[in-house]
Short mmCIF file of C-alpha atoms in Angstrom, two decimals:
data_model
loop_
_atom_site.label_atom_id
_atom_site.label_comp_id
_atom_site.label_asym_id
_atom_site.label_seq_id
_atom_site.Cartn_x
_atom_site.Cartn_y
_atom_site.Cartn_z
CA MET A 440 0.00 0.00 0.00
CA SER A 441 1.38 3.42 -0.97
CA TYR A 442 2.01 6.22 1.48
CA ASP A 443 -0.82 8.28 -0.10
CA SER A 444 -3.26 5.39 0.33
CA LYS A 445 -2.34 4.98 4.00
CA LEU A 446 -2.73 8.70 4.55
CA ARG A 447 -6.12 8.66 2.86
CA ASP A 448 -7.30 5.69 4.96
CA ARG A 449 -6.17 7.36 8.15
CA GLY A 450 -8.01 10.52 7.14
CA GLN A 451 -11.19 8.57 6.52
CA GLU A 452 -10.84 6.84 9.89
CA ALA A 453 -10.38 10.20 11.58
CA VAL A 454 -13.53 11.56 9.91
CA VAL A 455 -15.51 8.49 10.99
CA ALA A 456 -14.22 8.78 14.55
CA LEU A 457 -15.06 12.49 14.66
CA THR A 458 -18.57 11.82 13.33
CA ARG A 459 -19.13 9.13 15.95
CA ARG A 460 -17.99 11.46 18.71
CA ARG A 461 -20.34 14.15 17.50
CA LEU A 462 -23.25 11.73 17.24
CA SER A 463 -22.60 10.60 20.80
CA ASN A 464 -22.45 14.17 22.10
CA PRO A 465 -25.61 14.82 24.17
CA SER A 466 -25.32 18.58 23.68
CA ILE A 467 -25.66 18.30 19.92
CA TRP A 468 -28.68 16.04 20.28
CA ALA A 469 -30.23 18.31 22.90
CA ILE A 470 -29.95 21.39 20.69
CA SER A 471 -31.12 19.53 17.58
CA LEU A 472 -34.12 17.80 19.14
CA GLY A 473 -35.03 20.97 21.03
CA ALA A 474 -35.16 22.87 17.74
CA VAL A 475 -37.20 20.09 16.13
CA ALA A 476 -39.62 20.11 19.07
CA THR A 477 -40.17 23.86 18.74
CA ALA A 478 -40.81 23.49 15.01
CA VAL A 479 -43.19 20.55 15.49
CA SER A 480 -45.19 22.34 18.19
CA ALA A 481 -45.31 25.62 16.26
CA ALA A 482 -46.41 23.98 13.01
CA GLY A 483 -50.12 24.52 12.51
CA SER A 484 -50.50 26.23 15.88
CA TRP A 485 -52.36 29.10 14.21
CA ILE A 486 -55.12 26.78 12.94
CA PRO A 487 -57.25 26.09 16.07
CA SER A 488 -59.46 28.89 17.27
CA LEU A 489 -58.46 30.50 20.54
CA TRP A 490 -60.57 29.28 23.45
CA GLY A 491 -61.52 30.20 27.03
CA ASP A 492 -58.25 29.62 28.86
CA GLU A 493 -56.28 31.31 26.10
CA ALA A 494 -58.71 34.23 26.13
CA ALA A 495 -57.87 34.67 29.81
CA SER A 496 -54.18 34.80 28.87
CA VAL A 497 -54.58 37.20 25.95
CA LEU A 498 -56.99 39.59 27.65
CA SER A 499 -54.87 39.64 30.80
CA ALA A 500 -51.75 40.35 28.75
CA GLU A 501 -53.43 43.19 26.86
CA ARG A 502 -54.28 45.10 30.05
CA SER A 503 -52.09 47.90 31.35
CA LEU A 504 -49.74 46.83 34.14
CA PRO A 505 -51.74 48.59 36.90
CA SER A 506 -54.92 46.98 35.59
CA LEU A 507 -53.21 43.57 35.42
CA PHE A 508 -51.98 43.76 39.01
CA ARG A 509 -55.46 44.79 40.20
CA MET A 510 -56.94 41.78 38.46
CA LEU A 511 -54.34 39.39 39.91
CA GLY A 512 -55.41 40.46 43.37
CA THR A 513 -58.82 38.96 42.60
CA VAL A 514 -58.29 36.09 40.14
CA ASP A 515 -55.56 34.09 38.39
CA ALA A 516 -52.66 35.03 40.67
CA VAL A 517 -51.17 31.58 40.02
CA HIS A 518 -50.82 32.56 36.35
CA GLY A 519 -49.56 36.07 37.09
CA THR A 520 -45.94 35.51 36.07
CA TYR A 521 -46.99 34.09 32.73
CA TYR A 522 -49.43 36.96 32.13
CA LEU A 523 -46.70 39.46 32.92
CA PHE A 524 -44.36 37.81 30.42
CA LEU A 525 -47.11 37.66 27.80
CA HIS A 526 -47.90 41.35 28.35
CA PHE A 527 -44.47 42.36 27.06
CA TRP A 528 -44.50 39.67 24.36
CA VAL A 529 -47.80 40.99 22.98
CA LEU A 530 -46.46 44.55 23.02
CA ALA A 531 -43.58 43.38 20.84
CA PHE A 532 -45.20 40.79 18.58
CA GLY A 533 -48.97 41.29 18.70
CA ALA A 534 -51.76 38.99 19.84
CA SER A 535 -52.42 36.77 16.83
CA PRO A 536 -53.01 33.08 17.62
CA PHE A 537 -49.57 32.14 16.30
CA SER A 538 -47.84 34.94 18.18
CA VAL A 539 -49.34 34.20 21.60
CA ARG A 540 -48.77 30.46 21.21
CA PHE A 541 -45.21 30.59 19.93
CA PRO A 542 -43.59 31.17 23.36
CA SER A 543 -45.02 27.82 24.42
CA ALA A 544 -43.43 26.15 21.39
CA ILE A 545 -40.10 27.68 22.39
CA ALA A 546 -40.59 26.44 25.95
CA VAL A 547 -41.30 22.94 24.65
CA GLY A 548 -38.02 23.05 22.74
CA ILE A 549 -36.20 24.03 25.93
CA ALA A 550 -37.97 21.24 27.83
CA VAL A 551 -37.09 18.61 25.22
CA ALA A 552 -33.46 19.74 25.20
CA GLY A 553 -33.49 19.28 28.97
CA ILE A 554 -35.03 15.82 28.63
CA VAL A 555 -32.14 14.80 26.38
CA VAL A 556 -29.60 16.19 28.85
CA LEU A 557 -31.28 14.58 31.86
CA GLY A 558 -31.74 11.22 30.15
CA SER A 559 -28.11 11.22 28.99
CA ARG A 560 -26.84 12.18 32.42
CA LEU A 561 -28.81 9.45 34.21
CA GLY A 562 -28.77 6.66 31.66
CA GLY A 563 -26.39 7.43 28.83
CA THR A 564 -26.64 9.23 25.52
CA ARG A 565 -28.84 6.56 23.97
CA VAL A 566 -31.47 7.00 26.70
CA GLY A 567 -31.38 10.79 26.25
CA ILE A 568 -31.81 10.54 22.49
CA PHE A 569 -34.74 8.15 22.63
CA ALA A 570 -36.42 10.12 25.42
CA GLY A 571 -36.02 13.33 23.42
CA MET A 572 -37.46 11.77 20.28
CA VAL A 573 -40.47 10.47 22.20
CA ALA A 574 -40.97 13.86 23.85
CA VAL A 575 -41.03 15.73 20.54
CA PHE A 576 -44.29 14.00 19.61
CA LEU A 577 -45.80 13.09 22.99
CA PRO A 578 -49.43 14.35 22.80
CA ARG A 579 -49.46 16.30 26.07
CA ILE A 580 -46.23 18.02 25.10
CA THR A 581 -47.39 18.93 21.59
CA TYR A 582 -50.65 20.17 23.09
CA MET A 583 -49.02 22.49 25.59
CA GLY A 584 -46.65 23.60 22.83
CA GLU A 585 -49.54 25.20 20.94
CA GLU A 586 -51.36 26.59 23.98
CA ALA A 587 -51.20 30.22 25.11
CA ARG A 588 -50.80 29.20 28.75
CA GLY A 589 -47.85 28.79 31.08
CA TYR A 590 -47.83 24.99 31.23
CA ALA A 591 -45.02 24.49 28.70
CA MET A 592 -42.88 27.00 30.57
CA SER A 593 -43.52 25.23 33.87
CA ALA A 594 -42.49 21.90 32.29
CA ALA A 595 -39.26 23.42 30.96
CA ALA A 596 -38.47 24.97 34.35
CA VAL A 597 -39.10 21.68 36.17
CA VAL A 598 -36.88 19.70 33.78
CA TRP A 599 -33.92 22.06 34.14
CA LEU A 600 -34.41 22.34 37.91
CA THR A 601 -34.16 18.55 38.06
CA ILE A 602 -30.96 18.68 36.00
CA LEU A 603 -29.53 21.14 38.51
CA LEU A 604 -30.42 18.86 41.42
CA VAL A 605 -28.84 15.85 39.70
CA TYR A 606 -25.70 17.90 39.09
CA ILE A 607 -25.58 18.94 42.76
CA LEU A 608 -25.99 15.36 43.95
CA GLY A 609 -23.15 14.27 41.70
CA LEU A 610 -20.68 16.52 43.49
CA GLU A 611 -18.77 15.41 46.56
CA LYS A 612 -18.88 18.85 48.15
CA PRO A 613 -21.39 21.06 46.32
CA LYS A 614 -20.96 24.74 46.98
CA ARG A 615 -23.63 26.50 49.01
CA ARG A 616 -24.55 28.80 46.14
CA LEU A 617 -25.75 25.78 44.14
CA TRP A 618 -28.37 25.08 46.81
CA VAL A 619 -29.30 28.76 46.71
CA PHE A 620 -29.80 28.45 42.95
CA TYR A 621 -31.95 25.37 43.54
CA ALA A 622 -34.12 27.20 46.08
CA ILE A 623 -34.57 30.15 43.71
CA GLY A 624 -35.30 27.80 40.79
CA LEU A 625 -37.97 25.92 42.73
CA ALA A 626 -39.60 29.22 43.72
CA ILE A 627 -39.53 30.31 40.06
CA CYS A 628 -41.33 27.07 39.14
CA GLY A 629 -43.99 28.00 41.68
CA TYR A 630 -44.41 31.48 40.26
CA ILE A 631 -44.71 30.13 36.71
CA PHE A 632 -47.36 27.67 37.87
CA LEU A 633 -47.95 26.81 41.49
CA PHE A 634 -48.63 23.09 41.11
CA SER A 635 -45.27 22.52 39.42
CA MET A 636 -43.75 22.65 42.90
CA LEU A 637 -45.15 19.14 43.31
CA ILE A 638 -41.94 18.01 41.59
CA LEU A 639 -40.62 17.98 45.15
CA VAL A 640 -42.04 14.49 45.62
CA ALA A 641 -39.77 13.16 42.86
CA HIS A 642 -36.80 15.18 44.06
CA ALA A 643 -37.28 13.76 47.55
CA VAL A 644 -36.87 10.24 46.18
CA ILE A 645 -33.42 10.87 44.70
CA VAL A 646 -32.23 13.02 47.60
CA LEU A 647 -33.24 10.43 50.19
CA GLY A 648 -31.70 7.79 47.95
CA THR A 649 -28.27 9.28 48.56
CA ARG A 650 -28.57 8.30 52.24
CA GLN A 651 -26.37 11.24 53.15
CA ARG A 652 -27.74 13.22 56.06
CA ALA A 653 -25.83 16.37 55.13
CA VAL A 654 -27.30 16.32 51.62
CA VAL A 655 -30.81 15.71 52.93
CA ARG A 656 -30.49 18.58 55.42
CA ARG A 657 -29.30 21.00 52.75
CA TRP A 658 -32.07 19.97 50.40
CA VAL A 659 -34.69 20.41 53.12
CA ARG A 660 -33.33 23.87 53.95
CA ALA A 661 -33.31 24.86 50.27
CA THR A 662 -36.87 23.58 49.88
CA LEU A 663 -38.10 25.53 52.90
CA CYS A 664 -36.41 28.66 51.58
CA SER A 665 -38.13 28.20 48.22
CA VAL A 666 -41.50 27.87 49.94
CA VAL A 667 -40.84 31.16 51.72
CA LEU A 668 -39.78 32.80 48.45
CA ALA A 669 -42.92 31.50 46.75
CA GLY A 670 -45.09 32.49 49.72
CA VAL A 671 -46.82 35.28 47.81
CA VAL A 672 -48.14 33.05 45.04
CA ILE A 673 -48.92 30.25 47.51
CA GLY A 674 -50.95 32.65 49.63
CA PHE A 675 -52.85 34.11 46.69
CA GLY A 676 -53.39 30.62 45.26
CA ILE A 677 -55.05 29.47 48.47
CA ALA A 678 -57.10 32.68 48.77
CA GLU A 679 -58.32 32.43 45.18
CA SER A 680 -58.88 28.66 45.17
CA GLY A 681 -62.62 29.24 44.91
CA GLN A 682 -61.99 30.33 41.32
CA ILE A 683 -61.61 26.67 40.30
CA ALA A 684 -64.56 25.43 42.36
CA PHE A 685 -66.32 24.74 39.04
CA LEU A 686 -64.11 21.64 38.71
CA ALA A 687 -66.31 19.99 41.33
CA SER A 688 -69.14 19.88 38.79
CA ARG A 689 -67.00 18.21 36.13
CA ASP A 690 -66.01 14.58 35.83
CA SER A 691 -62.31 15.45 35.57
CA THR A 692 -61.05 12.40 37.46
CA ASN A 693 -62.63 9.61 35.44
CA ILE A 694 -60.51 6.69 34.27
CA ARG A 695 -60.24 7.92 30.69
CA THR A 696 -58.96 11.31 31.79
CA LEU A 697 -56.40 9.79 34.14
CA VAL A 698 -55.18 7.07 31.80
CA VAL A 699 -55.60 8.50 28.31
CA THR A 700 -56.07 12.25 27.96
CA GLN A 701 -53.77 13.11 30.86
CA TRP A 702 -50.63 12.61 28.77
CA PHE A 703 -51.33 10.39 25.77
CA GLY A 704 -54.24 11.92 23.87
CA ASN A 705 -55.77 8.82 22.28
CA ASP A 706 -56.53 5.22 23.22
CA LEU A 707 -53.92 3.60 20.99
CA MET A 708 -51.11 5.79 22.28
CA ALA A 709 -52.24 5.25 25.86
CA VAL A 710 -52.11 1.45 25.48
CA ILE A 711 -48.67 1.56 23.88
CA ALA A 712 -47.24 4.13 26.32
CA TRP A 713 -48.52 2.47 29.49
CA THR A 714 -47.28 -0.91 28.27
CA LEU A 715 -43.80 0.51 27.74
CA ILE A 716 -43.83 2.48 31.01
CA ILE A 717 -45.00 -0.46 33.13
CA THR A 718 -42.44 -2.69 31.41
CA ALA A 719 -39.69 -0.16 32.13
CA ILE A 720 -40.59 0.04 35.82
CA ALA A 721 -40.86 -3.75 36.12
CA PHE A 722 -37.61 -4.31 34.23
CA TRP A 723 -35.78 -1.85 36.49
CA ALA A 724 -37.29 -3.35 39.65
CA VAL A 725 -36.25 -6.88 38.69
CA GLY A 726 -32.74 -5.68 37.86
CA ALA A 727 -32.45 -3.81 41.14
CA TYR A 728 -33.63 -6.85 43.09
CA ARG A 729 -31.26 -9.23 41.34
CA THR A 730 -28.22 -7.08 41.82
CA ARG A 731 -29.35 -6.10 45.33
CA ARG A 732 -27.88 -2.69 44.83
CA ASP A 733 -29.08 0.52 46.44
CA PRO A 734 -32.40 1.26 44.64
CA GLY A 735 -31.76 4.98 44.90
CA VAL A 736 -28.52 4.92 42.92
CA SER A 737 -28.02 4.11 39.25
CA ASN A 738 -25.43 1.67 37.97
CA TYR A 739 -24.69 4.18 35.22
CA VAL A 740 -21.40 5.98 35.77
CA ASP A 741 -20.68 9.10 33.73
CA ASP A 742 -17.39 10.17 32.19
CA SER A 743 -16.25 11.82 35.42
CA GLY A 744 -16.74 8.62 37.36
CA ALA A 745 -19.64 10.00 39.39
CA ARG A 746 -22.61 7.78 40.11
CA ARG A 747 -25.96 9.32 39.33
CA PRO A 748 -29.44 8.92 40.80
CA SER A 749 -31.42 6.19 39.11
CA LEU A 750 -33.62 7.51 36.33
CA VAL A 751 -36.53 5.08 36.66
CA PRO A 752 -37.60 5.78 40.28
CA LEU A 753 -37.12 9.51 39.66
CA ALA A 754 -39.25 9.48 36.50
CA ALA A 755 -41.86 7.10 37.91
CA THR A 756 -42.37 9.28 40.98
CA TRP A 757 -42.39 12.39 38.79
CA LEU A 758 -45.09 10.86 36.59
CA LEU A 759 -47.30 9.30 39.26
CA GLY A 760 -46.63 11.27 42.45
CA PRO A 761 -48.14 14.68 41.57
CA PRO A 762 -51.38 13.17 40.20
CA ALA A 763 -51.74 11.09 43.36
CA ILE A 764 -51.31 14.18 45.54
CA LEU A 765 -53.81 16.22 43.51
CA LEU A 766 -56.32 13.36 43.60
CA ALA A 767 -56.00 13.24 47.38
CA ILE A 768 -56.56 17.01 47.64
CA ASN A 769 -59.37 16.78 45.10
CA SER A 770 -61.32 14.52 47.46
CA VAL A 771 -61.56 17.50 49.82
CA HIS A 772 -61.43 20.50 47.49
CA ALA A 773 -61.77 20.39 43.69
CA VAL A 774 -58.36 21.10 42.15
CA TYR A 775 -57.79 18.38 39.56
CA SER A 776 -57.35 19.19 35.89
CA SER A 777 -55.22 17.21 33.46
CA ARG A 778 -53.60 20.41 32.16
CA TYR A 779 -52.33 21.25 35.65
CA LEU A 780 -50.04 18.22 35.49
CA SER A 781 -48.42 19.02 32.15
CA PHE A 782 -45.07 19.42 33.91
CA ALA A 783 -45.07 15.64 34.56
CA ALA A 784 -45.24 14.72 30.86
CA PRO A 785 -41.42 14.70 30.44
CA ALA A 786 -41.26 11.81 32.91
CA ALA A 787 -43.29 9.63 30.54
CA ALA A 788 -40.82 10.35 27.73
CA LEU A 789 -37.88 9.50 30.00
CA LEU A 790 -39.37 6.16 31.03
CA ILE A 791 -40.18 5.17 27.46
CA GLY A 792 -36.75 6.33 26.28
CA TRP A 793 -35.05 4.36 29.07
CA LEU A 794 -36.76 1.15 27.94
CA LEU A 795 -36.15 1.69 24.22
CA ALA A 796 -32.45 2.18 24.91
CA ARG A 797 -32.33 -1.26 26.56
CA VAL A 798 -34.23 -3.23 23.94
CA ARG A 799 -32.17 -6.05 22.44
CA PRO A 800 -31.32 -6.44 19.66
CA ARG A 801 -30.88 -2.68 19.42
CA ILE A 802 -32.37 -2.46 15.95
CA VAL A 803 -35.79 -3.44 17.41
CA ALA A 804 -35.93 -0.09 19.21
CA ILE A 805 -36.31 1.75 15.90
CA PRO A 806 -39.67 0.19 14.86
CA LEU A 807 -40.88 0.60 18.45
CA LEU A 808 -40.03 4.29 18.28
CA VAL A 809 -41.83 4.57 14.94
CA ILE A 810 -44.92 2.97 16.48
CA VAL A 811 -44.85 5.46 19.37
CA VAL A 812 -44.49 8.41 16.99
CA ALA A 813 -47.22 7.10 14.69
CA ALA A 814 -49.64 6.65 17.59
CA SER A 815 -48.78 10.13 18.88
CA SER A 816 -49.40 11.64 15.45
CA ILE A 817 -53.10 10.75 15.72
CA SER A 818 -53.44 13.29 18.52
CA TYR A 819 -50.99 15.72 16.95
CA LEU A 820 -53.06 16.01 13.78
CA SER A 821 -56.35 16.34 15.67
CA GLN A 822 -54.84 19.09 17.84
CA ARG A 823 -54.27 21.18 14.73
CA THR A 824 -57.80 21.38 13.39
CA PRO A 825 -59.97 24.53 13.46
CA PHE A 826 -62.20 23.51 16.39
CA ALA A 827 -59.71 21.39 18.34
CA LYS A 828 -59.80 23.47 21.52
CA ASN A 829 -62.98 22.72 23.42
CA ASN A 830 -65.04 23.09 20.22
CA SER A 831 -64.29 26.81 20.14
CA ASP A 832 -65.23 28.43 16.82
CA TRP A 833 -64.48 32.06 17.61
CA SER A 834 -62.31 32.48 14.54
CA GLN A 835 -65.21 31.21 12.42
CA ILE A 836 -67.56 33.71 14.08
CA ALA A 837 -65.04 36.48 13.41
CA ASP A 838 -64.71 35.48 9.75
CA THR A 839 -68.51 35.48 9.34
CA ILE A 840 -68.89 38.93 10.85
CA GLN A 841 -65.98 40.38 8.89
CA ALA A 842 -67.36 39.06 5.62
CA ASN A 843 -70.97 40.24 6.11
CA ALA A 844 -71.33 43.01 8.70
CA LYS A 845 -70.95 46.73 8.00
CA PRO A 846 -69.81 49.60 10.22
CA GLY A 847 -72.62 51.23 12.19
CA GLN A 848 -74.53 48.00 12.67
CA GLY A 849 -75.04 46.54 16.14
CA ILE A 850 -73.98 43.27 17.67
CA LEU A 851 -75.29 41.19 20.57
CA PHE A 852 -73.97 37.98 22.06
CA ASP A 853 -75.46 35.05 23.92
CA GLU A 854 -74.51 35.91 27.50
CA GLY A 855 -76.09 32.81 29.04
CA THR A 856 -73.08 30.49 28.71
CA ARG A 857 -70.30 29.95 31.19
CA PRO A 858 -67.63 32.65 30.84
CA SER A 859 -65.01 30.49 29.13
CA ARG A 860 -67.41 29.64 26.29
CA ALA A 861 -69.00 33.05 25.83
CA PRO A 862 -69.31 33.94 22.11
CA ARG A 863 -68.49 37.52 23.17
CA LEU A 864 -64.88 36.40 23.52
CA ALA A 865 -64.72 36.15 19.73
CA LEU A 866 -64.95 39.95 19.73
CA ARG A 867 -62.11 40.23 22.23
CA THR A 868 -59.75 37.64 20.73
CA TYR A 869 -60.34 38.64 17.07
CA PRO A 870 -61.18 42.35 17.45
CA ALA A 871 -60.25 43.46 13.93
CA SER A 872 -63.18 41.48 12.48
CA PHE A 873 -65.68 43.50 14.55
CA ALA A 874 -64.31 46.96 13.82
CA GLY A 875 -67.04 49.61 13.41
CA LEU A 876 -69.82 47.58 15.07
CA THR A 877 -71.71 48.85 18.12
CA ASP A 878 -71.46 46.52 21.11
CA ILE A 879 -75.02 47.09 22.35
CA ALA A 880 -74.88 45.22 25.68
CA LEU A 881 -71.42 46.31 26.81
CA LYS A 882 -71.40 47.95 30.24
CA THR A 883 -67.72 47.85 31.27
CA PRO A 884 -64.87 46.52 29.11
CA TRP A 885 -62.74 43.77 30.58
CA TYR A 886 -59.70 45.95 31.22
CA GLN A 887 -61.72 48.10 33.63
CA THR A 888 -62.99 45.13 35.66
CA THR A 889 -61.21 42.95 38.20
CA ASN A 890 -61.56 39.82 36.07
CA TRP A 891 -60.80 38.97 32.45
CA HIS A 892 -64.25 39.34 30.87
CA ASP A 893 -66.59 42.21 30.07
CA SER A 894 -69.40 43.37 32.30
CA VAL A 895 -72.64 43.54 30.29
CA TYR A 896 -76.14 44.88 30.76
CA PRO A 897 -78.94 42.34 31.26
CA SER A 898 -81.17 41.64 28.29
CA SER A 899 -83.91 43.88 29.73
CA PHE A 900 -81.68 46.89 28.96
CA VAL A 901 -81.17 45.95 25.31
CA ALA A 902 -84.30 47.70 24.00
CA ALA A 903 -83.26 51.04 25.46
CA ARG A 904 -79.70 50.73 24.12
CA ILE A 905 -80.42 49.80 20.51
CA GLY A 906 -81.56 53.30 19.64
CA SER A 907 -81.86 53.89 15.90
CA ILE A 908 -79.78 50.89 14.83
CA LYS A 909 -81.54 49.11 11.95
CA THR A 910 -79.38 45.99 11.65
CA VAL A 911 -78.28 43.80 14.55
CA TRP A 912 -76.04 40.75 14.49
CA LEU A 913 -76.81 38.16 17.16
CA VAL A 914 -74.31 35.43 18.00
CA GLU A 915 -75.82 32.46 19.81
CA TYR A 916 -73.91 29.62 21.44
CA ARG A 917 -74.86 26.05 20.66
CA LEU A 918 -73.22 22.70 21.16
CA PRO A 919 -72.53 20.84 17.90
CA GLY A 920 -75.65 19.00 16.81
CA THR A 921 -78.03 20.90 19.12
CA GLU A 922 -80.40 23.82 18.78
CA ALA A 923 -79.05 27.29 19.44
CA ASP A 924 -80.16 29.35 22.42
CA THR A 925 -82.78 32.07 21.88
CA TYR A 926 -81.13 34.75 23.98
CA ASP A 927 -82.47 38.27 23.21
CA ARG A 928 -84.53 37.18 20.20
CA SER A 929 -87.91 37.86 21.79
CA ILE A 930 -86.79 41.35 22.79
CA LEU A 931 -85.53 42.03 19.29
CA ALA A 932 -88.78 40.73 17.81
CA SER A 933 -90.76 43.13 19.99
CA LEU A 934 -88.73 45.96 18.46
CA GLY A 935 -89.62 44.87 14.94
CA PHE A 936 -86.44 42.96 14.14
CA VAL A 937 -86.76 39.90 11.93
CA VAL A 938 -84.15 37.31 11.00
CA VAL A 939 -83.05 37.81 7.40
CA ALA A 940 -79.98 35.53 7.34
CA GLU A 941 -78.51 32.67 9.34
CA TYR A 942 -74.88 31.55 9.38
CA PRO A 943 -74.48 28.22 11.22
CA GLY A 944 -71.08 27.65 12.81
CA HIS A 945 -69.43 24.73 14.53
CA SER A 946 -70.65 25.71 18.00
CA SER A 947 -72.49 28.91 17.26
CA LEU A 948 -75.23 30.44 15.16
CA VAL A 949 -74.80 33.93 13.75
CA LEU A 950 -78.07 35.71 12.91
CA LYS A 951 -78.62 38.88 10.95
CA LEU A 952 -81.75 40.79 12.00
CA THR A 953 -83.15 43.95 10.49
CA ARG A 954 -86.19 46.20 11.00
CA PRO A 955 -87.86 48.75 8.75
#
């Protein structure tokens, strides 16, 4: 073999070795999958109509800061940090559906990057990669990635706080400032969304697993400090807990909600995911029993030689602990909603990724991953349809009004629904479509009240407020497949108004009424 040939072969070997090193670098995978996750969550996020919870976010963000702080003293203090962030975001980028949802897509990317880092740190690069790939398409994660709420941000904060704790536990003598950072980080999680502080139950498992009294004491002190730091939002959350009393009238803790819609979106994905998760937990438990090692410590050793907390008990407690706590509280005071536990979704991805990384032969993990992604895509595609969010059709209402109404005409809304479904919110979330119309029943706009919706006159005042208006648009709420309400129609008929056109919507009926 010639010298040139040997040199060429060595160069090719060096390129292959460099490529392998790069492919095994968790940082590269974290950045790449994080970017993919943001793109996947952002894609089609402008399609679904905004709905009640998102209206609360948008209308809160569009208030002046003094008005926002007044409102938070009455309602939604637990979402105050997110509203404050969104206030400045809307000032910079506007309040279109895509704009207000895009921060959540970014947060999902940050969360997925953290999942890759955490999985790699606790189980190796292969675990991190598989967990990240699962997380990109996991239905609860793609849902919160297109939702103008703070749940994606709380998930990202919890993931990176857990990474910090794992890093601290891997040090022989962690510096005090690291525990200070942990305490501040946990308090930040609480301010983003109060219930995300339930991650403490999972953190307790890995801290106690160290069996080091000094570590446990420092963690307890840091946790107590974080509770003090988060005392404001905790206090307001308790004081305003009556705001979610409506959950008592909903069947939010049925088996389907807990097993399917909580994290997995559809029946097929739920069956596949729970099978893999239960298998992962059982596989880990059998391995721990056979080796009789400390169940709180992983047998994975990183490049520095440090032993890390075991991923499976951490992720299992993260996934199952917070729901169990909320269910217990829910038996006394209604607090349970599947969206409140979005921060636990990364744990499902970690458990599934941990199992896929251990499948033998390794090539079998690829079709299993494809099956998980395919099952997840059923929910992903349904999430990106026009009426995906609680059957809201406000964008359809806005399009109908914009295409047919003229300036100077009046508009009335069905005010008999619960606030989160009020057709009036179409006016507030898509205001450009209603420009020039007279809002007949409006008493006080939302930004002058202490909540996030308008104050309106009762229907008995409508006759006196119509004045000389000759054409009125009436938007009635109706569930798909049912008859619309008849709110205000009798009053309008007594004033000589007759229906001249009807525009059926998905969950509404828009009527045009005129009088001589």
